[in-house]
Amino acid sequence: MSDKTTSAPVAVAAGPDPRRWRALAILCAAYFMIIIDSQIVVLALPTIDADLGLGAGGAQWVMSSYLLAFGSLLLLGGRTADLFGGRRMFLIGTALFLVASMGCGLATSSGVLIVARVIQGVAAAVMAPTAMAVLMTTFEQGPERNRAVGIWSGIGAFGATAALLVGGSITDGLGWQWIFFINVPIALLVLVSGPRLLRETPYGQGAWTLDPIGAVTITGALVLLVFAVVTGPDAGWASARTVALLLAALAALALFVAVERKVAAPLVPPRIFRNGTLVAGNLMTLLVCIALYGAAYNMSVYAQQVLGYSPTRFGLSTAVYAALSIIGSNVAGALIAKVGYARVGVVGAGLLTVGAFLLSRVSADGNYWTDLFPGLVVIGSGIGTTVVAGAVAALSNVNGQEAGLASGINNSVFQIGAALGIAISTTVALMRHNPAAEPSTNLIEGVRSAFLAATIAAFACLLVATTLTLRRRR
């Protein structure tokens, strides 16, 4: 079957869209809601457990179910923009996210909550890449688009840190249900304003070119991979279950590659990976997310279990970290137009490496100002900068017809990096456990090692950014 367009794409007006910055605000509000929901439940889990009786396994799945659905369906979600229209699918995803958020807040049992979280993840997997496809259509290629992508990516970095800032306060002040109910007014605002402010994206390949075999195999591969990563620390990385899941994911991925080489209209055209900046940008995104989420998780462990902070106090103590991530992302968006994403990536990854290393020096008798604050300042400055540089590299040389797919790939990498960051940090911390040592000694040694693992990931990101800079000079 031919892969030619079978229905005319929606017409896009020539010239800059006068509503483009308001449209960006709507898209960023939705993206912030998506990202913050991946972590906001962390500090609320003890309270949810007390109300619903989650148990150890249930508590893990309140977080993991969202991550699993979100991370594994992003490629398929991104492709829907190219097939059916980015604005249309974004609004459908937002409506589903609203309903799922209401379901989470009204849940009366752990089973209902976990199912609602899965639906949230499915909706997020449609929303995130289709929103990026709309952004790419709204802003013409060049400095303005780079600035818009920088703001968008900065919102993602801020969302990953803001979850720690507000999650504890909302839970303590209003109740855990409100970490989900706060999504309702945001989603309603998007649904009311979106049809008026957002452009439709080019589309028109028709549902019959959806490549069902490719969709099933890549979704299966990502589900197996994310599931293995999420459960690996508890089951053991060398356990039969984890090894079997990783091998099954590899087999499904190999089958997907074979299928995509044969079908007329592949879900992920192999040619897209010949784009060197797309590959390098996604590799930077993967590594910065491993460092970011691994460090953030262990900040919480150190602050609450060593310094004795409450969830609310810990959240407030990360304000400087969250604020600097926003400042860094906005500065990066402006600098990329002048010096390029590769050089900005080098600076950001360098800051991230130094900040993670400073955190790896925390001590058992330390305090916030000497042990956490310096690392928070430096790592916060590097997060937004590096995330923006990676996203711009991954999306800058992609044509409009494949914007949804490229965004889906970048968002998939972001979520897999987040899962890997938490899993790697947990595994590294457990490896430092000494049965003969005091629990407090094991805890501080584990936290230090986890921060060091984040440092290594950040340094690897620095190497990729440096290589990209040298390549662009040549």
Short mmCIF file of N, CA and C in Angstrom, two decimals, residues 225-371:
data_model
loop_
_atom_site.label_atom_id
_atom_site.label_comp_id
_atom_site.label_asym_id
_atom_site.label_seq_id
_atom_site.Cartn_x
_atom_site.Cartn_y
_atom_site.Cartn_z
N LEU A 225 10.49 -3.47 28.74
CA LEU A 225 11.69 -2.78 29.21
C LEU A 225 11.39 -1.96 30.47
N VAL A 226 10.32 -1.14 30.41
CA VAL A 226 9.99 -0.30 31.56
C VAL A 226 9.61 -1.15 32.76
N PHE A 227 8.89 -2.24 32.52
CA PHE A 227 8.50 -3.13 33.62
C PHE A 227 9.74 -3.75 34.27
N ALA A 228 10.70 -4.17 33.45
CA ALA A 228 11.94 -4.75 33.98
C ALA A 228 12.71 -3.72 34.80
N VAL A 229 12.76 -2.47 34.30
CA VAL A 229 13.50 -1.42 35.00
C VAL A 229 12.82 -1.07 36.32
N VAL A 230 11.48 -0.97 36.30
CA VAL A 230 10.74 -0.58 37.50
C VAL A 230 10.84 -1.64 38.59
N THR A 231 10.76 -2.91 38.21
CA THR A 231 10.76 -3.99 39.21
C THR A 231 12.15 -4.57 39.47
N GLY A 232 13.15 -4.17 38.67
CA GLY A 232 14.49 -4.74 38.80
C GLY A 232 15.12 -4.59 40.18
N PRO A 233 15.04 -3.40 40.81
CA PRO A 233 15.67 -3.26 42.13
C PRO A 233 15.11 -4.21 43.18
N ASP A 234 13.80 -4.47 43.15
CA ASP A 234 13.19 -5.36 44.14
C ASP A 234 13.42 -6.82 43.80
N ALA A 235 13.26 -7.16 42.52
CA ALA A 235 13.39 -8.57 42.12
C ALA A 235 14.86 -8.99 42.02
N GLY A 236 15.76 -8.01 41.80
CA GLY A 236 17.17 -8.32 41.59
C GLY A 236 17.48 -8.29 40.10
N TRP A 237 18.53 -7.57 39.72
CA TRP A 237 18.85 -7.45 38.30
C TRP A 237 19.31 -8.76 37.69
N ALA A 238 19.84 -9.66 38.51
CA ALA A 238 20.29 -10.95 37.98
C ALA A 238 19.23 -12.04 38.14
N SER A 239 18.05 -11.68 38.64
CA SER A 239 17.00 -12.68 38.85
C SER A 239 16.47 -13.20 37.51
N ALA A 240 15.90 -14.39 37.55
CA ALA A 240 15.38 -15.00 36.32
C ALA A 240 14.29 -14.13 35.69
N ARG A 241 13.45 -13.53 36.53
CA ARG A 241 12.35 -12.71 36.00
C ARG A 241 12.88 -11.49 35.27
N THR A 242 13.83 -10.77 35.88
CA THR A 242 14.35 -9.56 35.26
C THR A 242 15.10 -9.87 33.97
N VAL A 243 15.92 -10.91 33.99
CA VAL A 243 16.66 -11.31 32.78
C VAL A 243 15.70 -11.72 31.68
N ALA A 244 14.65 -12.47 32.03
CA ALA A 244 13.67 -12.89 31.03
C ALA A 244 12.93 -11.70 30.43
N LEU A 245 12.59 -10.72 31.27
CA LEU A 245 11.91 -9.53 30.76
C LEU A 245 12.81 -8.73 29.82
N LEU A 246 14.08 -8.58 30.18
CA LEU A 246 15.00 -7.83 29.33
C LEU A 246 15.24 -8.55 28.00
N LEU A 247 15.37 -9.88 28.05
CA LEU A 247 15.54 -10.64 26.81
C LEU A 247 14.30 -10.56 25.93
N ALA A 248 13.13 -10.63 26.56
CA ALA A 248 11.88 -10.52 25.80
C ALA A 248 11.75 -9.13 25.16
N ALA A 249 12.17 -8.09 25.90
CA ALA A 249 12.14 -6.73 25.35
C ALA A 249 13.08 -6.62 24.15
N LEU A 250 14.26 -7.23 24.27
CA LEU A 250 15.23 -7.20 23.17
C LEU A 250 14.69 -7.93 21.95
N ALA A 251 14.04 -9.08 22.18
CA ALA A 251 13.47 -9.85 21.06
C ALA A 251 12.35 -9.06 20.37
N ALA A 252 11.49 -8.41 21.18
CA ALA A 252 10.41 -7.62 20.59
C ALA A 252 10.96 -6.43 19.81
N LEU A 253 12.04 -5.83 20.31
CA LEU A 253 12.67 -4.71 19.61
C LEU A 253 13.27 -5.16 18.28
N ALA A 254 13.93 -6.33 18.28
CA ALA A 254 14.50 -6.87 17.05
C ALA A 254 13.40 -7.16 16.02
N LEU A 255 12.28 -7.70 16.49
CA LEU A 255 11.16 -7.97 15.59
C LEU A 255 10.60 -6.67 15.03
N PHE A 256 10.53 -5.65 15.86
CA PHE A 256 10.04 -4.34 15.42
C PHE A 256 10.93 -3.78 14.31
N VAL A 257 12.26 -3.85 14.50
CA VAL A 257 13.18 -3.34 13.49
C VAL A 257 12.99 -4.09 12.16
N ALA A 258 12.83 -5.42 12.25
CA ALA A 258 12.63 -6.22 11.04
C ALA A 258 11.33 -5.83 10.33
N VAL A 259 10.28 -5.60 11.11
CA VAL A 259 8.98 -5.22 10.53
C VAL A 259 9.06 -3.86 9.86
N GLU A 260 9.71 -2.90 10.52
CA GLU A 260 9.76 -1.55 9.99
C GLU A 260 10.53 -1.47 8.67
N ARG A 261 11.43 -2.41 8.45
CA ARG A 261 12.18 -2.42 7.19
C ARG A 261 11.34 -2.95 6.03
N LYS A 262 10.23 -3.63 6.33
CA LYS A 262 9.44 -4.30 5.30
C LYS A 262 8.14 -3.58 4.94
N VAL A 263 7.49 -2.95 5.93
CA VAL A 263 6.16 -2.39 5.66
C VAL A 263 6.25 -1.11 4.84
N ALA A 264 5.15 -0.82 4.12
CA ALA A 264 5.14 0.36 3.24
C ALA A 264 5.06 1.67 4.03
N ALA A 265 4.32 1.66 5.13
CA ALA A 265 4.15 2.88 5.93
C ALA A 265 4.53 2.57 7.37
N PRO A 266 5.84 2.55 7.68
CA PRO A 266 6.28 2.15 9.02
C PRO A 266 5.89 3.15 10.10
N LEU A 267 5.65 2.64 11.29
CA LEU A 267 5.37 3.50 12.44
C LEU A 267 6.56 4.41 12.72
N VAL A 268 7.77 3.84 12.66
CA VAL A 268 9.01 4.61 12.84
C VAL A 268 9.90 4.34 11.63
N PRO A 269 9.89 5.22 10.63
CA PRO A 269 10.75 5.01 9.47
C PRO A 269 12.22 4.92 9.88
N PRO A 270 12.92 3.86 9.48
CA PRO A 270 14.33 3.72 9.89
C PRO A 270 15.20 4.91 9.51
N ARG A 271 14.81 5.62 8.45
CA ARG A 271 15.64 6.76 8.00
C ARG A 271 15.76 7.85 9.06
N ILE A 272 14.79 7.92 10.00
CA ILE A 272 14.80 9.00 10.97
C ILE A 272 16.04 8.91 11.87
N PHE A 273 16.58 7.68 12.02
CA PHE A 273 17.75 7.50 12.88
C PHE A 273 19.06 7.81 12.16
N ARG A 274 18.96 8.19 10.88
CA ARG A 274 20.15 8.69 10.19
C ARG A 274 20.40 10.15 10.53
N ASN A 275 19.47 10.76 11.22
CA ASN A 275 19.60 12.14 11.68
C ASN A 275 20.49 12.14 12.93
N GLY A 276 21.76 12.52 12.73
CA GLY A 276 22.73 12.42 13.82
C GLY A 276 22.39 13.28 15.02
N THR A 277 21.85 14.48 14.77
CA THR A 277 21.51 15.35 15.90
C THR A 277 20.32 14.80 16.68
N LEU A 278 19.38 14.15 15.99
CA LEU A 278 18.26 13.52 16.69
C LEU A 278 18.76 12.43 17.63
N VAL A 279 19.68 11.60 17.15
CA VAL A 279 20.22 10.53 17.99
C VAL A 279 21.00 11.11 19.17
N ALA A 280 21.86 12.09 18.89
CA ALA A 280 22.66 12.69 19.98
C ALA A 280 21.78 13.41 20.98
N GLY A 281 20.77 14.13 20.50
CA GLY A 281 19.87 14.83 21.40
C GLY A 281 19.11 13.89 22.31
N ASN A 282 18.67 12.77 21.76
CA ASN A 282 17.95 11.80 22.59
C ASN A 282 18.87 11.10 23.57
N LEU A 283 20.11 10.87 23.17
CA LEU A 283 21.07 10.28 24.11
C LEU A 283 21.35 11.25 25.26
N MET A 284 21.45 12.54 24.97
CA MET A 284 21.62 13.54 26.04
C MET A 284 20.41 13.53 26.96
N THR A 285 19.20 13.46 26.38
CA THR A 285 17.98 13.44 27.19
C THR A 285 17.96 12.23 28.11
N LEU A 286 18.34 11.07 27.58
CA LEU A 286 18.36 9.85 28.38
C LEU A 286 19.30 10.01 29.58
N LEU A 287 20.51 10.49 29.32
CA LEU A 287 21.51 10.58 30.38
C LEU A 287 21.17 11.65 31.42
N VAL A 288 20.63 12.80 30.96
CA VAL A 288 20.29 13.85 31.93
C VAL A 288 19.13 13.41 32.80
N CYS A 289 18.21 12.62 32.25
CA CYS A 289 17.08 12.13 33.06
C CYS A 289 17.53 11.07 34.07
N ILE A 290 18.48 10.24 33.68
CA ILE A 290 19.04 9.28 34.64
C ILE A 290 19.66 10.03 35.81
N ALA A 291 20.44 11.07 35.50
CA ALA A 291 21.08 11.86 36.56
C ALA A 291 20.05 12.62 37.38
N LEU A 292 19.10 13.25 36.72
CA LEU A 292 18.11 14.09 37.40
C LEU A 292 17.24 13.28 38.36
N TYR A 293 16.63 12.22 37.86
CA TYR A 293 15.69 11.46 38.70
C TYR A 293 16.42 10.66 39.77
N GLY A 294 17.62 10.15 39.43
CA GLY A 294 18.39 9.45 40.46
C GLY A 294 18.80 10.38 41.58
N ALA A 295 19.23 11.61 41.23
CA ALA A 295 19.62 12.57 42.26
C ALA A 295 18.42 13.05 43.06
N ALA A 296 17.30 13.34 42.40
CA ALA A 296 16.11 13.84 43.09
C ALA A 296 15.58 12.83 44.10
N TYR A 297 15.56 11.56 43.70
CA TYR A 297 15.08 10.52 44.62
C TYR A 297 15.95 10.46 45.88
N ASN A 298 17.25 10.55 45.70
CA ASN A 298 18.14 10.44 46.85
C ASN A 298 18.23 11.72 47.67
N MET A 299 17.91 12.87 47.07
CA MET A 299 17.75 14.08 47.87
C MET A 299 16.65 13.87 48.90
N SER A 300 15.54 13.28 48.44
CA SER A 300 14.41 13.03 49.35
C SER A 300 14.81 12.06 50.45
N VAL A 301 15.52 10.99 50.09
CA VAL A 301 15.96 10.01 51.07
C VAL A 301 16.87 10.66 52.12
N TYR A 302 17.85 11.44 51.65
CA TYR A 302 18.80 12.06 52.57
C TYR A 302 18.11 13.08 53.48
N ALA A 303 17.28 13.95 52.89
CA ALA A 303 16.64 15.01 53.67
C ALA A 303 15.69 14.45 54.72
N GLN A 304 14.93 13.41 54.36
CA GLN A 304 13.91 12.91 55.28
C GLN A 304 14.45 11.88 56.27
N GLN A 305 15.40 11.04 55.81
CA GLN A 305 15.86 9.97 56.69
C GLN A 305 17.16 10.32 57.44
N VAL A 306 17.93 11.27 56.93
CA VAL A 306 19.16 11.66 57.62
C VAL A 306 18.98 13.00 58.33
N LEU A 307 18.46 13.99 57.62
CA LEU A 307 18.26 15.31 58.23
C LEU A 307 16.96 15.40 59.03
N GLY A 308 16.06 14.43 58.85
CA GLY A 308 14.81 14.42 59.61
C GLY A 308 13.77 15.41 59.14
N TYR A 309 13.80 15.81 57.88
CA TYR A 309 12.83 16.75 57.34
C TYR A 309 11.47 16.09 57.15
N SER A 310 10.41 16.85 57.34
CA SER A 310 9.07 16.39 56.97
C SER A 310 8.91 16.53 55.46
N PRO A 311 7.90 15.86 54.84
CA PRO A 311 7.70 16.02 53.40
C PRO A 311 7.52 17.48 52.97
N THR A 312 6.74 18.24 53.78
CA THR A 312 6.51 19.64 53.42
C THR A 312 7.80 20.45 53.50
N ARG A 313 8.57 20.25 54.57
CA ARG A 313 9.82 21.01 54.73
C ARG A 313 10.81 20.64 53.63
N PHE A 314 10.87 19.37 53.28
CA PHE A 314 11.77 18.98 52.20
C PHE A 314 11.34 19.62 50.88
N GLY A 315 10.03 19.60 50.60
CA GLY A 315 9.54 20.22 49.38
C GLY A 315 9.93 21.68 49.30
N LEU A 316 9.75 22.42 50.40
CA LEU A 316 10.10 23.84 50.42
C LEU A 316 11.60 24.06 50.27
N SER A 317 12.38 23.11 50.78
CA SER A 317 13.84 23.27 50.70
C SER A 317 14.36 23.11 49.28
N THR A 318 13.55 22.55 48.39
CA THR A 318 13.98 22.38 47.00
C THR A 318 13.57 23.56 46.12
N ALA A 319 13.01 24.62 46.72
CA ALA A 319 12.54 25.76 45.94
C ALA A 319 13.66 26.36 45.09
N VAL A 320 14.86 26.49 45.65
CA VAL A 320 15.96 27.08 44.89
C VAL A 320 16.33 26.20 43.70
N TYR A 321 16.25 24.91 43.88
CA TYR A 321 16.55 23.93 42.84
C TYR A 321 15.54 24.06 41.70
N ALA A 322 14.25 24.16 42.05
CA ALA A 322 13.20 24.29 41.03
C ALA A 322 13.31 25.63 40.32
N ALA A 323 13.53 26.71 41.07
CA ALA A 323 13.60 28.04 40.47
C ALA A 323 14.78 28.14 39.49
N LEU A 324 15.91 27.59 39.87
CA LEU A 324 17.07 27.66 38.99
C LEU A 324 16.91 26.81 37.73
N SER A 325 16.14 25.73 37.82
CA SER A 325 15.89 24.93 36.62
C SER A 325 15.08 25.74 35.61
N ILE A 326 14.14 26.56 36.09
CA ILE A 326 13.36 27.43 35.19
C ILE A 326 14.26 28.51 34.59
N ILE A 327 15.06 29.15 35.44
CA ILE A 327 15.96 30.20 34.94
C ILE A 327 16.92 29.62 33.91
N GLY A 328 17.49 28.45 34.22
CA GLY A 328 18.43 27.82 33.29
C GLY A 328 17.79 27.49 31.96
N SER A 329 16.56 27.01 31.98
CA SER A 329 15.90 26.64 30.73
C SER A 329 15.60 27.87 29.87
N ASN A 330 15.19 28.97 30.50
CA ASN A 330 14.90 30.18 29.75
C ASN A 330 16.18 30.82 29.19
N VAL A 331 17.24 30.80 30.00
CA VAL A 331 18.53 31.30 29.50
C VAL A 331 19.02 30.43 28.34
N ALA A 332 18.83 29.13 28.46
CA ALA A 332 19.27 28.22 27.40
C ALA A 332 18.53 28.51 26.10
N GLY A 333 17.20 28.74 26.20
CA GLY A 333 16.44 29.03 25.00
C GLY A 333 16.97 30.25 24.26
N ALA A 334 17.39 31.28 25.00
CA ALA A 334 17.93 32.48 24.36
C ALA A 334 19.34 32.23 23.81
N LEU A 335 20.15 31.50 24.58
CA LEU A 335 21.53 31.26 24.15
C LEU A 335 21.63 30.36 22.94
N ILE A 336 20.72 29.40 22.83
CA ILE A 336 20.78 28.46 21.70
C ILE A 336 20.69 29.21 20.38
N ALA A 337 19.89 30.27 20.33
CA ALA A 337 19.76 31.05 19.10
C ALA A 337 21.08 31.73 18.74
N LYS A 338 21.94 31.97 19.73
CA LYS A 338 23.19 32.70 19.49
C LYS A 338 24.39 31.78 19.33
N VAL A 339 24.50 30.76 20.17
CA VAL A 339 25.72 29.93 20.14
C VAL A 339 25.44 28.47 19.77
N GLY A 340 24.17 28.09 19.65
CA GLY A 340 23.85 26.72 19.25
C GLY A 340 23.60 25.81 20.43
N TYR A 341 22.79 24.76 20.19
CA TYR A 341 22.40 23.84 21.27
C TYR A 341 23.56 23.01 21.78
N ALA A 342 24.56 22.72 20.94
CA ALA A 342 25.66 21.85 21.36
C ALA A 342 26.49 22.52 22.47
N ARG A 343 26.84 23.79 22.27
CA ARG A 343 27.64 24.49 23.28
C ARG A 343 26.85 24.70 24.57
N VAL A 344 25.56 25.02 24.42
CA VAL A 344 24.72 25.16 25.61
C VAL A 344 24.64 23.84 26.36
N GLY A 345 24.57 22.74 25.60
CA GLY A 345 24.54 21.41 26.22
C GLY A 345 25.82 21.11 27.00
N VAL A 346 26.96 21.55 26.48
CA VAL A 346 28.23 21.34 27.18
C VAL A 346 28.22 22.07 28.53
N VAL A 347 27.78 23.32 28.52
CA VAL A 347 27.74 24.10 29.77
C VAL A 347 26.77 23.46 30.77
N GLY A 348 25.57 23.11 30.29
CA GLY A 348 24.58 22.52 31.18
C GLY A 348 25.01 21.19 31.76
N ALA A 349 25.56 20.32 30.91
CA ALA A 349 26.00 19.02 31.40
C ALA A 349 27.18 19.15 32.36
N GLY A 350 28.03 20.16 32.12
CA GLY A 350 29.13 20.40 33.05
C GLY A 350 28.62 20.80 34.42
N LEU A 351 27.62 21.71 34.45
CA LEU A 351 27.02 22.10 35.73
C LEU A 351 26.35 20.91 36.42
N LEU A 352 25.67 20.10 35.64
CA LEU A 352 24.99 18.93 36.19
C LEU A 352 26.00 17.97 36.81
N THR A 353 27.12 17.79 36.15
CA THR A 353 28.15 16.88 36.67
C THR A 353 28.73 17.40 37.99
N VAL A 354 29.05 18.68 38.03
CA VAL A 354 29.61 19.27 39.25
C VAL A 354 28.60 19.21 40.39
N GLY A 355 27.33 19.54 40.10
CA GLY A 355 26.30 19.53 41.13
C GLY A 355 26.07 18.14 41.70
N ALA A 356 26.01 17.12 40.84
CA ALA A 356 25.82 15.76 41.33
C ALA A 356 27.01 15.30 42.16
N PHE A 357 28.21 15.71 41.74
CA PHE A 357 29.40 15.34 42.53
C PHE A 357 29.38 15.99 43.91
N LEU A 358 28.97 17.26 43.98
CA LEU A 358 28.87 17.92 45.29
C LEU A 358 27.90 17.18 46.20
N LEU A 359 26.79 16.71 45.63
CA LEU A 359 25.82 15.96 46.44
C LEU A 359 26.38 14.62 46.91
N SER A 360 27.32 14.06 46.14
CA SER A 360 27.89 12.77 46.54
C SER A 360 28.78 12.88 47.78
N ARG A 361 29.04 14.12 48.26
CA ARG A 361 29.87 14.33 49.45
C ARG A 361 29.05 14.52 50.72
N VAL A 362 27.73 14.23 50.69
CA VAL A 362 26.90 14.42 51.88
C VAL A 362 27.41 13.55 53.02
N SER A 363 27.15 13.99 54.26
CA SER A 363 27.66 13.27 55.43
C SER A 363 26.53 12.94 56.39
N ALA A 364 26.79 11.99 57.26
CA ALA A 364 25.78 11.53 58.23
C ALA A 364 25.43 12.61 59.24
N ASP A 365 26.37 13.48 59.57
CA ASP A 365 26.11 14.54 60.56
C ASP A 365 26.06 15.91 59.88
N GLY A 366 25.69 15.92 58.61
CA GLY A 366 25.66 17.17 57.86
C GLY A 366 24.40 17.98 58.11
N ASN A 367 24.26 19.06 57.36
CA ASN A 367 23.05 19.88 57.45
C ASN A 367 22.71 20.41 56.05
N TYR A 368 21.56 21.03 55.94
CA TYR A 368 21.05 21.47 54.64
C TYR A 368 22.00 22.45 53.95
N TRP A 369 22.52 23.45 54.68
CA TRP A 369 23.30 24.52 54.06
C TRP A 369 24.66 24.08 53.58
N THR A 370 25.26 23.10 54.25
CA THR A 370 26.59 22.66 53.82
C THR A 370 26.55 21.42 52.92
N ASP A 371 25.54 20.56 53.08
CA ASP A 371 25.52 19.29 52.35
C ASP A 371 24.60 19.28 51.14
#
